[in-house]
PDB file of C-alpha atoms in Angstrom:
ATOM      1  CA  UNK A   1      -0.123   0.088  -0.032  1.00 48.00           C
ATOM      2  CA  UNK A   2       1.143   3.636  -0.964  1.00 57.00           C
ATOM      3  CA  UNK A   3       2.034   5.922   2.085  1.00 58.00           C
ATOM      4  CA  UNK A   4      -0.401   8.451   2.389  1.00 69.00           C
ATOM      5  CA  UNK A   5       1.260  12.042   1.858  1.00 79.00           C
ATOM      6  CA  UNK A   6       0.457  14.639   4.684  1.00 76.00           C
ATOM      7  CA  UNK A   7      -0.368  17.875   2.812  1.00 90.00           C
ATOM      8  CA  UNK A   8      -1.771  18.253  -0.695  1.00 94.00           C
ATOM      9  CA  UNK A   9      -1.125  21.920  -0.718  1.00 94.00           C
ATOM     10  CA  UNK A  10       2.597  21.380  -0.659  1.00 93.00           C
ATOM     11  CA  UNK A  11       2.642  18.521  -3.178  1.00 95.00           C
ATOM     12  CA  UNK A  12       0.864  20.617  -5.730  1.00 95.00           C
ATOM     13  CA  UNK A  13       3.391  23.700  -5.029  1.00 93.00           C
ATOM     14  CA  UNK A  14       6.102  21.090  -5.372  1.00 94.00           C
ATOM     15  CA  UNK A  15       4.824  19.307  -8.794  1.00 95.00           C
ATOM     16  CA  UNK A  16       1.966  21.508 -10.506  1.00 94.00           C
ATOM     17  CA  UNK A  17      -0.246  18.826 -10.981  1.00 96.00           C
ATOM     18  CA  UNK A  18      -1.905  16.033  -9.234  1.00 97.00           C
ATOM     19  CA  UNK A  19      -4.492  13.474 -10.992  1.00 97.00           C
ATOM     20  CA  UNK A  20      -7.570  12.281  -9.434  1.00 96.00           C
ATOM     21  CA  UNK A  21      -5.987   8.763  -9.167  1.00 96.00           C
ATOM     22  CA  UNK A  22      -2.816  10.272  -7.352  1.00 96.00           C
ATOM     23  CA  UNK A  23      -5.093  12.296  -4.833  1.00 96.00           C
ATOM     24  CA  UNK A  24      -7.206   8.839  -3.844  1.00 95.00           C
ATOM     25  CA  UNK A  25      -3.832   6.456  -4.076  1.00 94.00           C
ATOM     26  CA  UNK A  26      -1.176   9.082  -2.247  1.00 94.00           C
ATOM     27  CA  UNK A  27      -3.549  11.376  -0.029  1.00 94.00           C
ATOM     28  CA  UNK A  28      -6.643   9.040   0.422  1.00 92.00           C
ATOM     29  CA  UNK A  29      -9.124  12.153  -0.536  1.00 93.00           C
ATOM     30  CA  UNK A  30     -11.292  12.930  -3.381  1.00 93.00           C
ATOM     31  CA  UNK A  31     -12.077  16.461  -5.165  1.00 93.00           C
ATOM     32  CA  UNK A  32     -14.745  17.103  -2.478  1.00 93.00           C
ATOM     33  CA  UNK A  33     -12.238  16.689   0.220  1.00 92.00           C
ATOM     34  CA  UNK A  34      -9.760  19.249  -1.104  1.00 92.00           C
ATOM     35  CA  UNK A  35      -9.166  22.251   1.036  1.00 87.00           C
ATOM     36  CA  UNK A  36     -10.391  25.408   0.004  1.00 88.00           C
ATOM     37  CA  UNK A  37      -7.386  27.133  -1.895  1.00 92.00           C
ATOM     38  CA  UNK A  38      -8.194  30.044  -4.539  1.00 93.00           C
ATOM     39  CA  UNK A  39      -4.742  28.764  -6.242  1.00 95.00           C
ATOM     40  CA  UNK A  40      -6.259  25.099  -6.375  1.00 95.00           C
ATOM     41  CA  UNK A  41      -7.605  24.494 -10.194  1.00 96.00           C
ATOM     42  CA  UNK A  42      -9.739  21.533 -10.839  1.00 96.00           C
ATOM     43  CA  UNK A  43      -9.349  20.940 -14.980  1.00 95.00           C
ATOM     44  CA  UNK A  44     -10.511  17.737 -16.795  1.00 93.00           C
ATOM     45  CA  UNK A  45     -10.110  15.260 -13.729  1.00 94.00           C
ATOM     46  CA  UNK A  46      -6.959  16.520 -12.269  1.00 97.00           C
ATOM     47  CA  UNK A  47      -5.605  19.366  -9.686  1.00 97.00           C
ATOM     48  CA  UNK A  48      -3.480  21.903 -11.122  1.00 96.00           C
ATOM     49  CA  UNK A  49      -1.388  24.788  -9.426  1.00 95.00           C
ATOM     50  CA  UNK A  50      -3.607  27.847 -11.188  1.00 94.00           C
ATOM     51  CA  UNK A  51      -0.560  29.889 -11.155  1.00 90.00           C
ATOM     52  CA  UNK A  52       1.304  27.237 -13.445  1.00 88.00           C
ATOM     53  CA  UNK A  53      -1.572  26.030 -15.238  1.00 90.00           C
ATOM     54  CA  UNK A  54      -0.481  27.118 -18.940  1.00 85.00           C
ATOM     55  CA  UNK A  55      -4.195  25.690 -20.228  1.00 88.00           C
ATOM     56  CA  UNK A  56      -3.280  22.414 -19.078  1.00 89.00           C
ATOM     57  CA  UNK A  57      -0.681  21.546 -21.691  1.00 88.00           C
ATOM     58  CA  UNK A  58       1.794  18.671 -21.203  1.00 91.00           C
ATOM     59  CA  UNK A  59      -0.943  16.831 -19.248  1.00 94.00           C
ATOM     60  CA  UNK A  60       0.943  13.199 -19.479  1.00 95.00           C
ATOM     61  CA  UNK A  61       4.480  14.856 -18.470  1.00 95.00           C
ATOM     62  CA  UNK A  62       3.104  16.788 -15.689  1.00 96.00           C
ATOM     63  CA  UNK A  63       1.408  13.551 -14.473  1.00 97.00           C
ATOM     64  CA  UNK A  64       4.459  11.260 -14.426  1.00 97.00           C
ATOM     65  CA  UNK A  65       6.692  14.130 -12.876  1.00 97.00           C
ATOM     66  CA  UNK A  66       3.880  14.056 -10.028  1.00 97.00           C
ATOM     67  CA  UNK A  67       4.109  10.220  -9.779  1.00 97.00           C
ATOM     68  CA  UNK A  68       7.750  10.438  -9.385  1.00 97.00           C
ATOM     69  CA  UNK A  69       7.667  12.647  -6.659  1.00 97.00           C
ATOM     70  CA  UNK A  70       4.694  10.829  -4.845  1.00 96.00           C
ATOM     71  CA  UNK A  71       6.567   7.546  -4.965  1.00 96.00           C
ATOM     72  CA  UNK A  72       9.967   8.935  -3.658  1.00 95.00           C
ATOM     73  CA  UNK A  73       8.299  11.362  -1.240  1.00 93.00           C
ATOM     74  CA  UNK A  74       9.247   9.196   1.916  1.00 91.00           C
ATOM     75  CA  UNK A  75      12.833   9.323   1.163  1.00 93.00           C
ATOM     76  CA  UNK A  76      12.952  13.414  -0.575  1.00 94.00           C
ATOM     77  CA  UNK A  77      14.835  15.773   1.433  1.00 93.00           C
ATOM     78  CA  UNK A  78      14.796  18.865  -0.937  1.00 93.00           C
ATOM     79  CA  UNK A  79      12.792  19.028  -4.370  1.00 94.00           C
ATOM     80  CA  UNK A  80      12.800  22.188  -6.699  1.00 92.00           C
ATOM     81  CA  UNK A  81      10.970  22.853 -10.036  1.00 88.00           C
ATOM     82  CA  UNK A  82      11.317  26.554 -10.079  1.00 79.00           C
ATOM     83  CA  UNK A  83      13.723  28.102 -12.758  1.00 77.00           C
ATOM     84  CA  UNK A  84      14.371  31.601 -14.138  1.00 69.00           C
ATOM     85  CA  UNK A  85      14.499  32.371 -17.709  1.00 63.00           C
ATOM     86  CA  UNK A  86      18.184  32.733 -17.223  1.00 66.00           C
ATOM     87  CA  UNK A  87      18.837  29.347 -16.055  1.00 72.00           C
ATOM     88  CA  UNK A  88      20.691  27.203 -18.772  1.00 78.00           C
ATOM     89  CA  UNK A  89      20.165  23.937 -16.657  1.00 86.00           C
ATOM     90  CA  UNK A  90      16.522  23.274 -16.267  1.00 89.00           C
ATOM     91  CA  UNK A  91      15.403  19.625 -15.369  1.00 94.00           C
ATOM     92  CA  UNK A  92      11.914  18.810 -14.558  1.00 95.00           C
ATOM     93  CA  UNK A  93      13.066  18.436 -11.021  1.00 95.00           C
ATOM     94  CA  UNK A  94      15.947  19.106  -8.563  1.00 95.00           C
ATOM     95  CA  UNK A  95      16.199  16.801  -5.502  1.00 94.00           C
ATOM     96  CA  UNK A  96      18.080  15.121  -2.968  1.00 94.00           C
ATOM     97  CA  UNK A  97      17.544  11.655  -1.496  1.00 92.00           C
ATOM     98  CA  UNK A  98      17.937  10.268   1.902  1.00 85.00           C
ATOM     99  CA  UNK A  99      21.195   8.264   2.350  1.00 78.00           C
ATOM    100  CA  UNK A 100      22.002   8.776  -1.180  1.00 74.00           C
ATOM    101  CA  UNK A 101      24.232  11.659  -1.434  1.00 76.00           C
ATOM    102  CA  UNK A 102      24.349  14.456  -3.954  1.00 86.00           C
ATOM    103  CA  UNK A 103      21.983  15.996  -6.150  1.00 93.00           C
ATOM    104  CA  UNK A 104      19.728  14.262  -8.762  1.00 95.00           C
ATOM    105  CA  UNK A 105      18.311  15.895 -11.624  1.00 96.00           C
ATOM    106  CA  UNK A 106      15.045  14.203 -12.836  1.00 97.00           C
ATOM    107  CA  UNK A 107      14.164  14.236 -16.289  1.00 97.00           C
ATOM    108  CA  UNK A 108      10.860  12.802 -17.181  1.00 97.00           C
ATOM    109  CA  UNK A 109      10.413  10.949 -20.923  1.00 96.00           C
ATOM    110  CA  UNK A 110       6.999  10.396 -22.261  1.00 94.00           C
ATOM    111  CA  UNK A 111       8.364   8.774 -25.406  1.00 91.00           C
ATOM    112  CA  UNK A 112       7.774  12.186 -27.318  1.00 89.00           C
ATOM    113  CA  UNK A 113      11.436  13.509 -27.402  1.00 89.00           C
ATOM    114  CA  UNK A 114      13.619  12.660 -30.364  1.00 90.00           C
ATOM    115  CA  UNK A 115      17.195  11.634 -29.987  1.00 90.00           C
ATOM    116  CA  UNK A 116      18.429  15.452 -31.355  1.00 89.00           C
ATOM    117  CA  UNK A 117      16.018  16.789 -28.353  1.00 89.00           C
ATOM    118  CA  UNK A 118      18.052  14.682 -25.891  1.00 92.00           C
ATOM    119  CA  UNK A 119      21.301  15.588 -27.217  1.00 91.00           C
ATOM    120  CA  UNK A 120      20.138  19.423 -26.484  1.00 89.00           C
ATOM    121  CA  UNK A 121      19.023  18.521 -23.237  1.00 90.00           C
ATOM    122  CA  UNK A 122      22.507  16.683 -22.512  1.00 92.00           C
ATOM    123  CA  UNK A 123      24.207  19.885 -23.954  1.00 90.00           C
ATOM    124  CA  UNK A 124      22.440  21.599 -20.914  1.00 89.00           C
ATOM    125  CA  UNK A 125      24.180  19.231 -18.228  1.00 91.00           C
ATOM    126  CA  UNK A 126      27.365  20.760 -18.712  1.00 87.00           C
ATOM    127  CA  UNK A 127      26.096  23.353 -16.555  1.00 86.00           C
ATOM    128  CA  UNK A 128      24.690  20.919 -13.775  1.00 88.00           C
ATOM    129  CA  UNK A 129      25.849  21.249 -10.083  1.00 86.00           C
ATOM    130  CA  UNK A 130      29.302  19.427  -9.458  1.00 86.00           C
ATOM    131  CA  UNK A 131      28.229  16.040  -8.557  1.00 89.00           C
ATOM    132  CA  UNK A 132      24.838  15.633 -10.148  1.00 93.00           C
ATOM    133  CA  UNK A 133      23.551  12.588 -11.382  1.00 95.00           C
ATOM    134  CA  UNK A 134      20.519  12.199 -13.955  1.00 97.00           C
ATOM    135  CA  UNK A 135      17.450   9.928 -13.264  1.00 97.00           C
ATOM    136  CA  UNK A 136      15.278   9.391 -16.106  1.00 98.00           C
ATOM    137  CA  UNK A 137      11.720   8.273 -15.377  1.00 97.00           C
ATOM    138  CA  UNK A 138      10.706   6.659 -18.962  1.00 96.00           C
ATOM    139  CA  UNK A 139       7.545   5.882 -20.491  1.00 95.00           C
ATOM    140  CA  UNK A 140       7.582   3.203 -23.315  1.00 90.00           C
ATOM    141  CA  UNK A 141       8.605  -0.072 -24.524  1.00 91.00           C
ATOM    142  CA  UNK A 142      11.431  -1.754 -23.908  1.00 92.00           C
ATOM    143  CA  UNK A 143      13.011  -0.751 -27.345  1.00 93.00           C
ATOM    144  CA  UNK A 144      12.371   3.109 -26.436  1.00 93.00           C
ATOM    145  CA  UNK A 145      14.049   2.769 -22.854  1.00 94.00           C
ATOM    146  CA  UNK A 146      17.370   0.723 -24.395  1.00 95.00           C
ATOM    147  CA  UNK A 147      17.727   3.197 -27.215  1.00 94.00           C
ATOM    148  CA  UNK A 148      17.715   5.882 -24.937  1.00 95.00           C
ATOM    149  CA  UNK A 149      20.064   4.002 -22.695  1.00 95.00           C
ATOM    150  CA  UNK A 150      22.339   3.731 -25.375  1.00 94.00           C
ATOM    151  CA  UNK A 151      22.430   7.580 -26.188  1.00 95.00           C
ATOM    152  CA  UNK A 152      22.969   8.345 -22.396  1.00 95.00           C
ATOM    153  CA  UNK A 153      25.904   5.520 -22.455  1.00 94.00           C
ATOM    154  CA  UNK A 154      27.549   7.657 -25.189  1.00 92.00           C
ATOM    155  CA  UNK A 155      26.735  11.299 -24.444  1.00 92.00           C
ATOM    156  CA  UNK A 156      25.667  11.838 -20.787  1.00 94.00           C
ATOM    157  CA  UNK A 157      28.184  14.208 -18.980  1.00 93.00           C
ATOM    158  CA  UNK A 158      26.888  13.157 -15.636  1.00 94.00           C
ATOM    159  CA  UNK A 159      26.202   9.867 -14.298  1.00 95.00           C
ATOM    160  CA  UNK A 160      22.945   8.559 -15.371  1.00 96.00           C
ATOM    161  CA  UNK A 161      19.900   5.849 -14.666  1.00 96.00           C
ATOM    162  CA  UNK A 162      16.867   5.166 -16.875  1.00 97.00           C
ATOM    163  CA  UNK A 163      14.132   3.496 -15.182  1.00 96.00           C
ATOM    164  CA  UNK A 164      10.471   2.710 -16.177  1.00 96.00           C
ATOM    165  CA  UNK A 165       8.362   5.291 -14.224  1.00 96.00           C
ATOM    166  CA  UNK A 166       6.356   2.523 -12.483  1.00 95.00           C
ATOM    167  CA  UNK A 167       9.445   0.836 -11.119  1.00 95.00           C
ATOM    168  CA  UNK A 168      10.446   3.715  -9.189  1.00 96.00           C
ATOM    169  CA  UNK A 169      10.454   3.331  -5.430  1.00 94.00           C
ATOM    170  CA  UNK A 170      11.623   5.023  -2.155  1.00 92.00           C
ATOM    171  CA  UNK A 171      13.394   2.119  -1.090  1.00 91.00           C
ATOM    172  CA  UNK A 172      14.777   1.044  -4.452  1.00 92.00           C
ATOM    173  CA  UNK A 173      18.703   0.440  -5.570  1.00 89.00           C
ATOM    174  CA  UNK A 174      20.210   2.852  -7.668  1.00 91.00           C
ATOM    175  CA  UNK A 175      22.495   1.360 -10.311  1.00 92.00           C
ATOM    176  CA  UNK A 176      23.867   4.688 -11.621  1.00 95.00           C
ATOM    177  CA  UNK A 177      25.777   4.590 -15.185  1.00 95.00           C
ATOM    178  CA  UNK A 178      29.031   6.431 -15.124  1.00 94.00           C
ATOM    179  CA  UNK A 179      29.396   9.288 -17.296  1.00 93.00           C
ATOM    180  CA  UNK A 180      30.206   9.038 -21.087  1.00 88.00           C
ATOM    181  CA  UNK A 181      32.593  12.325 -20.619  1.00 61.00           C
ATOM    182  CA  UNK A 182      34.194  13.280 -17.371  1.00 55.00           C
ATOM    183  CA  UNK A 183      32.997  17.052 -16.455  1.00 45.00           C
ATOM    184  CA  UNK A 184      35.936  18.576 -14.167  1.00 48.00           C
ATOM    185  CA  UNK A 185      34.594  20.227 -10.827  1.00 43.00           C
ATOM    186  CA  UNK A 186      34.763  23.874 -11.026  1.00 41.00           C
ATOM    187  CA  UNK A 187      37.653  25.875  -9.951  1.00 43.00           C
ATOM    188  CA  UNK A 188      37.528  26.654  -5.997  1.00 41.00           C
ATOM    189  CA  UNK A 189      35.574  30.007  -5.761  1.00 39.00           C
ATOM    190  CA  UNK A 190      33.812  30.218  -9.090  1.00 37.00           C
ATOM    191  CA  UNK A 191      29.806  29.357  -9.235  1.00 42.00           C
ATOM    192  CA  UNK A 192      29.182  25.673 -10.325  1.00 44.00           C
ATOM    193  CA  UNK A 193      27.005  27.183 -13.223  1.00 49.00           C
ATOM    194  CA  UNK A 194      28.532  27.628 -16.698  1.00 57.00           C
ATOM    195  CA  UNK A 195      27.838  29.786 -19.590  1.00 72.00           C
ATOM    196  CA  UNK A 196      26.909  28.227 -22.922  1.00 80.00           C
ATOM    197  CA  UNK A 197      27.870  30.126 -25.924  1.00 82.00           C
ATOM    198  CA  UNK A 198      26.843  29.023 -29.365  1.00 84.00           C
ATOM    199  CA  UNK A 199      28.942  29.805 -32.508  1.00 88.00           C
ATOM    200  CA  UNK A 200      27.664  29.369 -36.505  1.00 90.00           C
ATOM    201  CA  UNK A 201      30.095  29.859 -39.434  1.00 87.00           C
ATOM    202  CA  UNK A 202      32.552  31.398 -36.955  1.00 83.00           C
ATOM    203  CA  UNK A 203      30.348  33.831 -35.708  1.00 86.00           C
ATOM    204  CA  UNK A 204      28.371  33.981 -32.356  1.00 88.00           C
ATOM    205  CA  UNK A 205      24.736  33.668 -32.397  1.00 87.00           C
ATOM    206  CA  UNK A 206      21.868  34.138 -29.626  1.00 82.00           C
ATOM    207  CA  UNK A 207      21.155  30.996 -27.680  1.00 79.00           C
ATOM    208  CA  UNK A 208      17.456  31.178 -28.468  1.00 73.00           C
ATOM    209  CA  UNK A 209      18.307  31.162 -32.167  1.00 79.00           C
ATOM    210  CA  UNK A 210      20.500  28.261 -31.743  1.00 79.00           C
ATOM    211  CA  UNK A 211      18.320  26.267 -29.376  1.00 79.00           C
ATOM    212  CA  UNK A 212      15.385  26.771 -32.190  1.00 73.00           C
ATOM    213  CA  UNK A 213      17.792  25.897 -34.888  1.00 76.00           C
ATOM    214  CA  UNK A 214      18.903  22.605 -33.169  1.00 76.00           C
ATOM    215  CA  UNK A 215      15.041  21.793 -32.180  1.00 68.00           C
ATOM    216  CA  UNK A 216      14.149  22.095 -36.122  1.00 72.00           C
ATOM    217  CA  UNK A 217      17.218  20.183 -37.120  1.00 75.00           C
ATOM    218  CA  UNK A 218      18.710  23.242 -39.258  1.00 84.00           C
ATOM    219  CA  UNK A 219      21.157  23.105 -37.056  1.00 84.00           C
ATOM    220  CA  UNK A 220      23.848  20.164 -36.018  1.00 83.00           C
ATOM    221  CA  UNK A 221      26.450  20.275 -33.160  1.00 81.00           C
ATOM    222  CA  UNK A 222      29.800  19.814 -34.565  1.00 78.00           C
ATOM    223  CA  UNK A 223      32.080  20.101 -31.333  1.00 77.00           C
ATOM    224  CA  UNK A 224      31.808  21.675 -27.636  1.00 75.00           C
ATOM    225  CA  UNK A 225      34.803  23.231 -26.371  1.00 75.00           C
ATOM    226  CA  UNK A 226      35.314  23.750 -22.684  1.00 68.00           C
ATOM    227  CA  UNK A 227      37.130  26.723 -21.521  1.00 64.00           C
ATOM    228  CA  UNK A 228      37.202  28.664 -18.355  1.00 60.00           C
ATOM    229  CA  UNK A 229      33.628  29.128 -16.979  1.00 62.00           C
ATOM    230  CA  UNK A 230      31.718  28.630 -20.233  1.00 70.00           C
ATOM    231  CA  UNK A 231      31.092  26.025 -22.991  1.00 73.00           C
ATOM    232  CA  UNK A 232      31.286  26.886 -26.644  1.00 82.00           C
ATOM    233  CA  UNK A 233      29.125  24.750 -28.817  1.00 82.00           C
ATOM    234  CA  UNK A 234      30.090  24.783 -32.369  1.00 84.00           C
ATOM    235  CA  UNK A 235      27.052  24.520 -34.929  1.00 87.00           C
ATOM    236  CA  UNK A 236      26.957  23.488 -38.486  1.00 85.00           C
ATOM    237  CA  UNK A 237      24.015  24.257 -40.795  1.00 88.00           C
ATOM    238  CA  UNK A 238      22.376  20.736 -41.767  1.00 74.00           C
TER     239      UNK A 238
END
């Protein structure tokens, strides 16, 4: 039997979403028993944080992130999903787990992201906090998970673990795989975050233009150069 979480409001602040099924399974309550909070929004059989609603987009992604939160809750020491527009590193959540040490970046994979989408995501992990590891809660058939694991084994700059979302438990083993590329610790006295610059045809271009081109597959990554405090990503036209 799943443990009962004590506070719907805190869980909703942390995740932004709780399905009707999650409310029953992890909180033991129904919609009628919800506390009267003005920022609670009920929409299509789920509870949303109205401040992060965004017209109910990416529902399955939000549901899986909330599911990971609820399943790991007994062991979670910290959890955040709040980033600024200037943050290059924006996983689906950043958390710490009792007796596991270090920071864990959660990535929820619903099976809709392409290999290039994942390569773009992995490029951001060069700015991850020192000692960070990546937990991928994946949905899909075994072939999808195997292909994703193969990509991470070749290109992830941080230790990683791909696991079906419904296998995640607070007391599970964490068989981390080693990073494909060693990322040295930042020099003492410098912040962990690193700036990412993009260069196309020997000319710097804005990050937004670069990321849009990568997402649309108009650009490909040719090389990544790590220099003092920043990563320079050299692009080529597809």
